[in-house]
Coordinates of C-alpha atoms and ligand atoms in Angstrom, one line a residue:
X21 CA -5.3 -3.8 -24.1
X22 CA -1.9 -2.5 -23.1
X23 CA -1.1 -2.6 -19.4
X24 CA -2.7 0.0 -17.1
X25 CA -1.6 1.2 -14.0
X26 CA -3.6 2.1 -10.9
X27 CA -2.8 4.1 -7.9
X28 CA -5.3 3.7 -4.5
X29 CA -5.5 5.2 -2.1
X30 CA -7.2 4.6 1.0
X31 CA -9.1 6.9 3.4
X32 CA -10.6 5.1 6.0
X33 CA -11.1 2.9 8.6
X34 CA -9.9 -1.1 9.0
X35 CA -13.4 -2.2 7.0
X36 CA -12.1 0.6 4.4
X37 CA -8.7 -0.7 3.8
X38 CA -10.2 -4.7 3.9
X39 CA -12.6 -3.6 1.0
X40 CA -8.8 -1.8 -0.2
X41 CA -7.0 -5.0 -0.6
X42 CA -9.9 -6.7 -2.4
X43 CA -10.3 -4.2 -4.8
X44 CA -6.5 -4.2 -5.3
X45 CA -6.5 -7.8 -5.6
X46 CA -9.5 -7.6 -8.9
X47 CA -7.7 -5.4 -10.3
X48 CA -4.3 -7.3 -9.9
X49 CA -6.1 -10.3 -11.3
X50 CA -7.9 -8.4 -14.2
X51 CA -4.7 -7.3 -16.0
X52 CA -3.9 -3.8 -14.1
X53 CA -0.3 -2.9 -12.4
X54 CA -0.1 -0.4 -8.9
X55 CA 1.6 2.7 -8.8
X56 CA 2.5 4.7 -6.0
X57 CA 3.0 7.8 -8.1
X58 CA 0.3 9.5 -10.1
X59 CA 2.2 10.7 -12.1
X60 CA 2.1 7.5 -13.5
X61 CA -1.2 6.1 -13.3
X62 CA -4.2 5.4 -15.9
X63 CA -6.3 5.3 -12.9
X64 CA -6.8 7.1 -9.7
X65 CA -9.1 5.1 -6.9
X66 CA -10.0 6.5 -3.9
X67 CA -11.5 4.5 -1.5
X68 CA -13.6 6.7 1.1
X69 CA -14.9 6.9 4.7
X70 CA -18.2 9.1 5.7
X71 CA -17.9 8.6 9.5
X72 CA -17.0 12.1 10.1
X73 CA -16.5 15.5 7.9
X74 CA -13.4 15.3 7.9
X75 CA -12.6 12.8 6.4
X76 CA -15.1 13.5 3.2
X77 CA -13.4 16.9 3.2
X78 CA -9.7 15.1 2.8
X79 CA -11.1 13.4 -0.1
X80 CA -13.1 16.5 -1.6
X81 CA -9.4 18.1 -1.3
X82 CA -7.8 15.1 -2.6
X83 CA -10.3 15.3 -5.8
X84 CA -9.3 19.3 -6.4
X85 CA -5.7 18.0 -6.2
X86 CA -6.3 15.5 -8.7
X87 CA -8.4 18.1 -11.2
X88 CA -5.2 20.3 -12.0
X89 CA -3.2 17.0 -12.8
X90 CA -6.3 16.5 -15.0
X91 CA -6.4 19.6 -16.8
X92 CA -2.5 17.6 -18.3
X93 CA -3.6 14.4 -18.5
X94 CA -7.6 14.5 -19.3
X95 CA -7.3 10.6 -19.8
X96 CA -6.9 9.6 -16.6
X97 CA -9.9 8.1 -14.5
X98 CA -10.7 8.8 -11.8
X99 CA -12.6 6.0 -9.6
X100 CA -14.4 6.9 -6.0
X101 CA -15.1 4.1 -4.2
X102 CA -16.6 2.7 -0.5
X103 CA -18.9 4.8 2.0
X104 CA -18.8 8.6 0.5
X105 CA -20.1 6.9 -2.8
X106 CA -22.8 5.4 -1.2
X107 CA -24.1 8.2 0.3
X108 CA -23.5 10.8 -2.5
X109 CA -24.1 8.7 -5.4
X110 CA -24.7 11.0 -8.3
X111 CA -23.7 14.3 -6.5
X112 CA -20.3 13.0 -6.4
X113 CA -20.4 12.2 -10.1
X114 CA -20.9 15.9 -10.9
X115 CA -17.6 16.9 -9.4
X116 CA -16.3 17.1 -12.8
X117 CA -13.0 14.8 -12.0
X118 CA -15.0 11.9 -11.2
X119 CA -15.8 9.4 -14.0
X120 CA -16.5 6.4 -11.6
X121 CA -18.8 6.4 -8.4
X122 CA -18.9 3.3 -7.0
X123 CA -20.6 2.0 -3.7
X124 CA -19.4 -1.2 -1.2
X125 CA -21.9 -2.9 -2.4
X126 CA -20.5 -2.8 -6.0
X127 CA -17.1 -3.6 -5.7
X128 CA -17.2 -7.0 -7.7
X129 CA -17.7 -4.5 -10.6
X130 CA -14.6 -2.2 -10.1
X131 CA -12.5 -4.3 -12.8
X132 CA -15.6 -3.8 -15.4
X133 CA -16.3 -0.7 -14.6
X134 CA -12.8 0.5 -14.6
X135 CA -12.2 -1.1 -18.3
X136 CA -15.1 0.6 -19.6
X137 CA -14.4 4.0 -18.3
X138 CA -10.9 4.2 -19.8
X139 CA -12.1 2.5 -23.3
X140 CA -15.5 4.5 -23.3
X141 CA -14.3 8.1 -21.1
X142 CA -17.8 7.8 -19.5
X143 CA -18.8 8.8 -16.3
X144 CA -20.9 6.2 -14.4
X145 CA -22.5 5.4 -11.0
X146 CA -22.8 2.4 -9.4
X147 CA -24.5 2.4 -6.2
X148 CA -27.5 0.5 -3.9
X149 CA -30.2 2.3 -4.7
X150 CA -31.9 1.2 -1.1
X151 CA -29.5 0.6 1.2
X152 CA -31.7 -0.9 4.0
X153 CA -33.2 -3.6 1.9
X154 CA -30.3 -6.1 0.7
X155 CA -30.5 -7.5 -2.3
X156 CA -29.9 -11.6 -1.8
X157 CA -28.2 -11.9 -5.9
X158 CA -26.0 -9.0 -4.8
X159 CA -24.6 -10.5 -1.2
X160 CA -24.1 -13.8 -3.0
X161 CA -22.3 -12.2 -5.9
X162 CA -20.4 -10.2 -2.9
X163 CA -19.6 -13.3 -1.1
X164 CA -17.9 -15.1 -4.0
X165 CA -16.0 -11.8 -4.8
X166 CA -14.3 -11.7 -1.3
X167 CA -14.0 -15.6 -0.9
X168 CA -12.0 -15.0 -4.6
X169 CA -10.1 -11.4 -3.5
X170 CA -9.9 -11.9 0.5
X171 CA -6.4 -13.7 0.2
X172 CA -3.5 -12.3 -0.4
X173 CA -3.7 -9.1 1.6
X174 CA -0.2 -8.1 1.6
X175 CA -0.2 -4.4 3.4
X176 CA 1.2 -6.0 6.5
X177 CA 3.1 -9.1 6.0
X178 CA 1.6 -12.2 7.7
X179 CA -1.5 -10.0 9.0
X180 CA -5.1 -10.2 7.4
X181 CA -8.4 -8.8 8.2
X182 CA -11.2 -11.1 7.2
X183 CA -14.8 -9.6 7.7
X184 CA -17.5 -11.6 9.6
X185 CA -20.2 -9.1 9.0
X186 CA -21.3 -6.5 6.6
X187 CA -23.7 -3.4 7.5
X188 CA -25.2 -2.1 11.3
X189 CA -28.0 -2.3 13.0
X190 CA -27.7 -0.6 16.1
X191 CA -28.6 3.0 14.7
X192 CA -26.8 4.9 17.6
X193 CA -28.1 8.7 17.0
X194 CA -24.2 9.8 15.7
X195 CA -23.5 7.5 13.1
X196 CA -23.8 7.4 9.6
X197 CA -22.9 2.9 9.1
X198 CA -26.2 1.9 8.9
X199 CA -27.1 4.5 6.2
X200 CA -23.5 3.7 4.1
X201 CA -23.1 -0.1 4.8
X202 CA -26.5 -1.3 4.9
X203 CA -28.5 -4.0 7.0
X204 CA -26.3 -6.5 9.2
X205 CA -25.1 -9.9 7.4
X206 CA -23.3 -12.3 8.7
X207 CA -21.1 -13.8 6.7
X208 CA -21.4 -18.1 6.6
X209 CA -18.9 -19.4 8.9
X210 CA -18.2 -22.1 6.1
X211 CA -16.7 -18.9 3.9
X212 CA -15.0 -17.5 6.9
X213 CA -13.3 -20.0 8.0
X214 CA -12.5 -21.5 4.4
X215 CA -10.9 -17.8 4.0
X216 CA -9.1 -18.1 7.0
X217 CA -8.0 -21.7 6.0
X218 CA -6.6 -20.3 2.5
X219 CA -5.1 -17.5 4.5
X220 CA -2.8 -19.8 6.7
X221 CA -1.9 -21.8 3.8
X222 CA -0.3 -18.3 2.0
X223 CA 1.7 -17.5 5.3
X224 CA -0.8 -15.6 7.4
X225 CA -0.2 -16.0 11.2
X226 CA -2.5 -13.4 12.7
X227 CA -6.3 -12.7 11.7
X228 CA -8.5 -10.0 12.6
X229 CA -12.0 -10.4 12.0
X230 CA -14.1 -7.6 11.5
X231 CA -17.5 -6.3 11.7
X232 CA -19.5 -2.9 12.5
X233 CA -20.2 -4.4 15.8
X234 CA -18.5 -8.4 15.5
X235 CA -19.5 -9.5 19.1
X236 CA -23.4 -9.6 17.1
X237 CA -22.1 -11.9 14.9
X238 CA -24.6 -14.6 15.1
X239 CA -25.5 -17.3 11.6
X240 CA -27.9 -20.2 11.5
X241 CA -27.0 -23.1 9.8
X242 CA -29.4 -25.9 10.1
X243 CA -30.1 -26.9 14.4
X244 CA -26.4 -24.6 15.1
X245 CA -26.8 -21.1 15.4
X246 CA -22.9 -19.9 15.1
X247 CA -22.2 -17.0 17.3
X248 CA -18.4 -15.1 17.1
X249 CA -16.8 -17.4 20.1
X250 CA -17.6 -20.2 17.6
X251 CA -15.8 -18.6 15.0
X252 CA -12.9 -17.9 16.9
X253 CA -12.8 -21.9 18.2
X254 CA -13.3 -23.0 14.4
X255 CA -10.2 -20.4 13.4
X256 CA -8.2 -21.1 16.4
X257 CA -8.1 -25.0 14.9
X258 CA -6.3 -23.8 12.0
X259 CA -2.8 -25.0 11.5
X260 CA 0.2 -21.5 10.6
X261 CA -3.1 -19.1 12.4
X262 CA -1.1 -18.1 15.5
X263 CA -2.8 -15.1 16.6
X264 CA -6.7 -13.7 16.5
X265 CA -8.0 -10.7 17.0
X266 CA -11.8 -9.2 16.6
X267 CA -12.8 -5.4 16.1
X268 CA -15.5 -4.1 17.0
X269 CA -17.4 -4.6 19.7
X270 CA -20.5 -2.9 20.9
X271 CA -21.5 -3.1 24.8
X272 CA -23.9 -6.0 24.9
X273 CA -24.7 -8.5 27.2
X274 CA -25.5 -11.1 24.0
X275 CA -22.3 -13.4 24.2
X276 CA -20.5 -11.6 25.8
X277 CA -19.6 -14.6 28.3
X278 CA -19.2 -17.0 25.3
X279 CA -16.3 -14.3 24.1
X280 CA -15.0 -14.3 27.2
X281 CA -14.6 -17.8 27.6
X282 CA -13.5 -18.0 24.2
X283 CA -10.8 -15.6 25.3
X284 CA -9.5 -17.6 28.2
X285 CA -9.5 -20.9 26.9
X286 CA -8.8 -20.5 23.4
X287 CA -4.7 -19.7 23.3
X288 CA -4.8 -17.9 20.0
X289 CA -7.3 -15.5 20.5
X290 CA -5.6 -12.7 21.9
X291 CA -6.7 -10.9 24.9
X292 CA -7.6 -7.6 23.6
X293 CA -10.9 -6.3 23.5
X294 CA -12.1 -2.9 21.6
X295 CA -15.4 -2.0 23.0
X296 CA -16.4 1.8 23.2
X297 CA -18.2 3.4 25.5
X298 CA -18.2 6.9 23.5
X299 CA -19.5 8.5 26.6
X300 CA -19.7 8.3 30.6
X301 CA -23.3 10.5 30.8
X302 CA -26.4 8.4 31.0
X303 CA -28.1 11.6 29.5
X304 CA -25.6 11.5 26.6
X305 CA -25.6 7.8 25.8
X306 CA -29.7 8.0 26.0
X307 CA -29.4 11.0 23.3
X308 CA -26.8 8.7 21.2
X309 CA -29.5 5.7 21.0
X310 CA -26.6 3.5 22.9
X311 CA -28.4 0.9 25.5
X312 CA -26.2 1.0 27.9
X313 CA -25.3 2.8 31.4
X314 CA -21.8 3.7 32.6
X315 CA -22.0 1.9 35.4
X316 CA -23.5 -1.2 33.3
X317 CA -20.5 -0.8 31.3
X318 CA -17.7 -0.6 33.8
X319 CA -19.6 -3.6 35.0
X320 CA -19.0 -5.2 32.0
X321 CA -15.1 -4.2 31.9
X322 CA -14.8 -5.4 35.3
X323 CA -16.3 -8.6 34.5
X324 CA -14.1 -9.0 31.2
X325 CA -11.0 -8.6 33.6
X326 CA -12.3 -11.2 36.2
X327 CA -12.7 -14.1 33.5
X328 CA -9.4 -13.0 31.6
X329 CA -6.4 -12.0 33.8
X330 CA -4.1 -9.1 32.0
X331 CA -6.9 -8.2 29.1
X332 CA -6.5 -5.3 27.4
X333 CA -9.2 -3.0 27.0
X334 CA -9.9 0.1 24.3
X335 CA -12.4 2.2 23.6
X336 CA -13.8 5.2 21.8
X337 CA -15.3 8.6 23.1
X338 CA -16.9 11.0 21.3
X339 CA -16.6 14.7 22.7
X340 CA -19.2 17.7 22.1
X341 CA -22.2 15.3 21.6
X342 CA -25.1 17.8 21.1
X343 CA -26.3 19.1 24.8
X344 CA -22.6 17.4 25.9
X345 CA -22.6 20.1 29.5
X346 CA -19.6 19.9 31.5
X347 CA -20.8 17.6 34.1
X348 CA -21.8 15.6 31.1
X349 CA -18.1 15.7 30.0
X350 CA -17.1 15.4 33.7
X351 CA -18.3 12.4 33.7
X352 CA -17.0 11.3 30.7
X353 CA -13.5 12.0 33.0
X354 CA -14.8 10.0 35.4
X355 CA -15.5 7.1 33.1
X356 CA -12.0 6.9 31.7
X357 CA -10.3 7.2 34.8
X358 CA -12.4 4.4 36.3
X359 CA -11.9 2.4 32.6
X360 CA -8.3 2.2 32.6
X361 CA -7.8 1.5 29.1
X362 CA -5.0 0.3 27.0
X363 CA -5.5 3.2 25.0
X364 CA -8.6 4.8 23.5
X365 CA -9.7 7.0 20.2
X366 CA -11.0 10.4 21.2
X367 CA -13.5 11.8 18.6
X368 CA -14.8 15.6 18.4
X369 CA -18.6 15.3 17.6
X370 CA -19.6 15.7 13.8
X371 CA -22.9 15.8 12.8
X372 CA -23.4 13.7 10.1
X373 CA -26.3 13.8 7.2
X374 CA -29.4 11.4 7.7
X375 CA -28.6 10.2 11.5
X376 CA -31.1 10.9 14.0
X377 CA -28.6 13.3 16.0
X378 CA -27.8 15.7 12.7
X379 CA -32.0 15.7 12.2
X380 CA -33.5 16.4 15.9
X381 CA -30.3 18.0 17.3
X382 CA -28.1 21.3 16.8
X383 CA -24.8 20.9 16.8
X384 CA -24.2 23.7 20.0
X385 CA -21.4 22.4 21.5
X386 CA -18.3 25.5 19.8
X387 CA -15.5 23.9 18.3
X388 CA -13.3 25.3 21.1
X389 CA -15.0 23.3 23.5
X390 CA -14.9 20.0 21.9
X391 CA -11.4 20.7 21.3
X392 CA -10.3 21.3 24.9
X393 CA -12.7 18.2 26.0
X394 CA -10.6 16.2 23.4
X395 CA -7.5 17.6 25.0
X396 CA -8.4 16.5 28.5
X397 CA -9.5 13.5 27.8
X398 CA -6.2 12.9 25.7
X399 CA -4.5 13.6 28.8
X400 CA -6.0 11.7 31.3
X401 CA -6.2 8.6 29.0
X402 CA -2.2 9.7 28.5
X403 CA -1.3 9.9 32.1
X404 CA -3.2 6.0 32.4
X405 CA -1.4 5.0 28.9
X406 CA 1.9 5.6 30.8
X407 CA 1.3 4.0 34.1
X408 CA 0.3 1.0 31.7
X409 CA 3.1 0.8 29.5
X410 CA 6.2 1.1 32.8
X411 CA 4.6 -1.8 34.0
X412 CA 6.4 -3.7 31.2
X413 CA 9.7 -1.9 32.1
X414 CA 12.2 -5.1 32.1
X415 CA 9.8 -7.6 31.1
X416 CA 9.7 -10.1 27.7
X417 CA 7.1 -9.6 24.9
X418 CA 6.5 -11.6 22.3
X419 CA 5.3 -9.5 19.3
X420 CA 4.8 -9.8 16.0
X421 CA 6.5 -8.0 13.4
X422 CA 5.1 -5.5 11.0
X423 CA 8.0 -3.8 9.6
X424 CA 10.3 -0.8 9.2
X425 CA 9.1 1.8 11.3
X426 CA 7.8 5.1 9.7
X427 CA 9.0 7.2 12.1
X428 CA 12.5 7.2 13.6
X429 CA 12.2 7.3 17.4
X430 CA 15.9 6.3 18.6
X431 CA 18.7 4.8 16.9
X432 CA 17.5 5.6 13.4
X433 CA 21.1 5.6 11.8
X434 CA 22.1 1.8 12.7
X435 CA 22.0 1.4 8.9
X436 CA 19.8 -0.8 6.3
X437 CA 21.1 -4.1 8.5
X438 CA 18.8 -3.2 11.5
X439 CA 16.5 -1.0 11.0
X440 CA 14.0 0.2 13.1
X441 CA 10.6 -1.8 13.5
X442 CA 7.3 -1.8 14.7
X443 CA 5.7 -4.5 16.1
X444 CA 2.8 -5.4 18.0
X445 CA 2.0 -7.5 21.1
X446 CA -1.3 -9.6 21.7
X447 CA -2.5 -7.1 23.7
X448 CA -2.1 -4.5 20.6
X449 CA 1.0 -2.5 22.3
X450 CA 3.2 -0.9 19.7
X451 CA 6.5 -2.4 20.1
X452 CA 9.4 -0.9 18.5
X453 CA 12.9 -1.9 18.5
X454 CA 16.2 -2.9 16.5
X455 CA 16.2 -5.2 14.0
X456 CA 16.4 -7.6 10.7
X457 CA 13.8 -6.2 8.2
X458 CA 13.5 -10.2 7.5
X459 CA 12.1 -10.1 10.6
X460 CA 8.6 -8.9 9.0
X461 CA 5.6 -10.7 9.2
X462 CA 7.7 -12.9 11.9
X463 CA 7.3 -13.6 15.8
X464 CA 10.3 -12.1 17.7
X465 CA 10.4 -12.1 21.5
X466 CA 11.7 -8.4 23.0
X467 CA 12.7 -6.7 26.1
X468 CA 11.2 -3.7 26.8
X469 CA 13.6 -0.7 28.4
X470 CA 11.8 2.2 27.6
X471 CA 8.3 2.8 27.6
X472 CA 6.3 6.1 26.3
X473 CA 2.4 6.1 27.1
X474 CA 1.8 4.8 23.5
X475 CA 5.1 2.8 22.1
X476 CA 7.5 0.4 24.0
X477 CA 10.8 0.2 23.1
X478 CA 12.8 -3.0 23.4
X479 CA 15.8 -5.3 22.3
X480 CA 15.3 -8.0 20.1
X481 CA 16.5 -11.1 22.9
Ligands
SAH641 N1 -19.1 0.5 14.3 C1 -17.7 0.8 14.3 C2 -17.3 1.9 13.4 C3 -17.9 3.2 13.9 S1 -16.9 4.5 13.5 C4 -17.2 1.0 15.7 O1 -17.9 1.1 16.6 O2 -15.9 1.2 15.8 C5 -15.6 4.5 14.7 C6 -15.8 5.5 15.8 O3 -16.0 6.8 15.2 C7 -17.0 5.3 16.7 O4 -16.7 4.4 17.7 C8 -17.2 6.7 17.2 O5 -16.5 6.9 18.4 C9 -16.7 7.6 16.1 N2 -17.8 8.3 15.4 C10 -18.8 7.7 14.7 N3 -19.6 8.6 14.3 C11 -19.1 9.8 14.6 C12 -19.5 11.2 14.5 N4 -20.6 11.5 13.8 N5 -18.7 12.2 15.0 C13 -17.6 11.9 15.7 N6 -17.2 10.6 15.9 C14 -17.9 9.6 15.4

């Protein structure tokens, strides 16, 4: 077969763009070349997020895009992968630019089912037909085809996410996971760490695990049950693995200490900790199945701060929850303000198909007002951000480098020998600053003289 060419694209979330790079890798392996035009490609693949509507709608916009280029090149295939698949299955395949549907579950099938569609110009689906009830032939096959594909992720140079855990559990009333990514399961720390191992030995020197809600992670293996601070010991024995980082984390008193601990005394595991809260109303994290108070949670910041000095903590809010009033929101406010994180995602409520909150609850909070929440929150976290960031006014960070920054925020014309990158600290701060693009994938240590409530800015030292 003559040489094909694929373009992906990816829609989602950090899981999304994991499941990405091993599908890029099959396909890499199975004989196919990347584009980044496509103009030029055989195939199209999208890999999609169902978390909220908008980002289905992105991809339902992305697919009418791709339909005129089709009405020229009727050939082409067009491949929908990840979450959306999962959940729309055969609905999708009727969008009459769609030839391949294919779920997470099915990804060790994307080469075959790829190869067929451009020898055959059929249209198939390949999804879990019951997404709550694994199916063990399936996980092992998915096992082998990540151990095989998890290597060489190459989007950010010396950086890889390595999952830990498939699927959710916790059901919260917003959130469509547990209906598009299945049961939990834990991935054996054996194939973790042997990934991680491999990992090192291509160049990797930081590794984020991942996982719906990673501080669950918890495997039995004979008398041991392994539990994520074990993990993160067994990966922080690995020789070129500098840095580790784990996202994310769902309030929970279950090893919480042993994470902590894990934090403090293991020196490569960074001290960064993304663990949402999504609201600050007892009434609205009742009514969003979360099992938590905010005052049991700040408790639970306050005590990640005690047992690791300078931690930095994110979260995520979710604004316009169904029956959200304003002293709900208010104290939401109050929350964040009392929080103080490093920086935190601000979400406007979208009610999503199948979750408990789209089937008892109306959506009644206007788009207006879950804008302007979203705007005040973004504003308070803002004003915090910036407090945060002048406190490393003068200071030294270490970071590590990702690359040539996208944007241009000062000094963009120093020329090709210094360009502008962006870095990151342990503590995830966006570092950018001055220098060699050989500098990518690389430690550098920087001074910070300017600071914005999101990006530092620094001199290489
Ligand atoms: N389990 C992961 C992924 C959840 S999606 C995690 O906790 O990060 C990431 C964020 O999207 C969630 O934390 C939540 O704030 C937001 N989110 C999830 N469902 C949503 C919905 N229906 N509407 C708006 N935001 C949502």
């Amino acid at each position: 077969m003559d040489a094909r060419t694929v373009h992906i694209k990816s829609f989602g979330c950090q899981m999304n763009k994991l499941d990405t790079a091993l599908v890029r890798c099959a396909l890499l392996d199975a004989g196919f070349t990347l584009t980044e035009s496509i103009d030029d490609a055989d195939v199209v693949l999208l890999n999609t997020c169902s978390v909220r509507q908008h980002a289905e709608q992105r991809v339902l916009s992305h697919l009418g895009n791709l339909s005129h280029i089709k009405e020229t090149r009727p050939d082409m295939v067009v491949c929908v992968i990840g979450c959306m698949a999962q959940r729309l299955g055969d609905k999708l395949l009727e969008h009459k630019v769609v030839n391949i549907v294919c779920g997470p579950a099915q990804m060790p099938q994307i080469a075959t089912l790829v190869t067929e569609a451009l020898r055959e110009r059929k249209k198939t689906v390949a999804v879990t037909a019951k997404i709550r009830q694994p199916v063990e032939e399936q996980l092992q096959t998915f096992e082998e085809f990540e151990s095989a594909y998890g290597l060489e992720d190459r989007q950010i140079p010396g950086q890889a996410f390595v999952r830990a855990m498939h699927g959710c559990n916790k059901f919260c009333s917003f959130c469509i996971v547990p209906y598009v990514r299945g049961p939990e399961v834990c991935r054996p720390p054996k194939a973790i760490i042997g990934q991680i191992r491999k990992l090192a030995d291509n160049g990797v020197k930081q590794v984020t695990l991942l996982g719906q809600r990673v501080n669950a992670y918890k495997y039995k293996s004979g008398e041991k049950t392994y539990c994520l601070a074990d993990l993160l010991s067994m990966a922080s024995d690995i020789e070129g693995i500098e840095w580790l980082k784990f996202v994310t984390n769902y309030p929970d008193e279950e090893f919480f200490d042993e994470i902590l601990l894990a934090m403090s005394n293991l020196p490569k595991v960074c001290n960064y900790l993304h663990i949402p809260a999504q609201s600050g109303s007892d009434k609205i994290l009742r009514a969003m199945n979360r099992h938590y108070s905010a005052a049991w949670y700040l408790g639970l910041l306050n005590r990640a701060r005690d047992a690791v000095p300078g931690i930095a903590i994110a979260g995520d809010f979710i604004v316009g929850f169904p029956g959200e009033t304003e002293e709900d929101f208010a104290a939401t406010v109050e929350l964040l303000k009392k929080a103080r994180y490093r920086n935190c995602f601000i979400f406007k409520y979208s009610p999503r198909p199948e979750t408990t909150a789209d089937r008892r609850l109306e959506d009644n909070i206007p788009a207006e007002i879950k804008q302007r929440r979203n705007i005040e929150l973004l504003a308070v976290q803002g004003k915090i951000s910036d407090e945060l960031s002048k406190e490393f006014l003068g200071k030294e960070a270490k970071v590590l480098v990702e690359g040539p920054s996208k944007k241009s925020h000062r000094n963009s014309g120093d020329g090709a020998a210094e360009p502008q990158l962006v870095s990151r600290t342990a503590e995830d701060w966006i570092v950018v600053f001055n220098g060699p693009q050989s500098l990518a994938g690389d430690f550098a240590k920087v001074n910070i003289i300017r600071t914005s409530p999101l990006t530092l800015f620094g001199e290489i030292v």
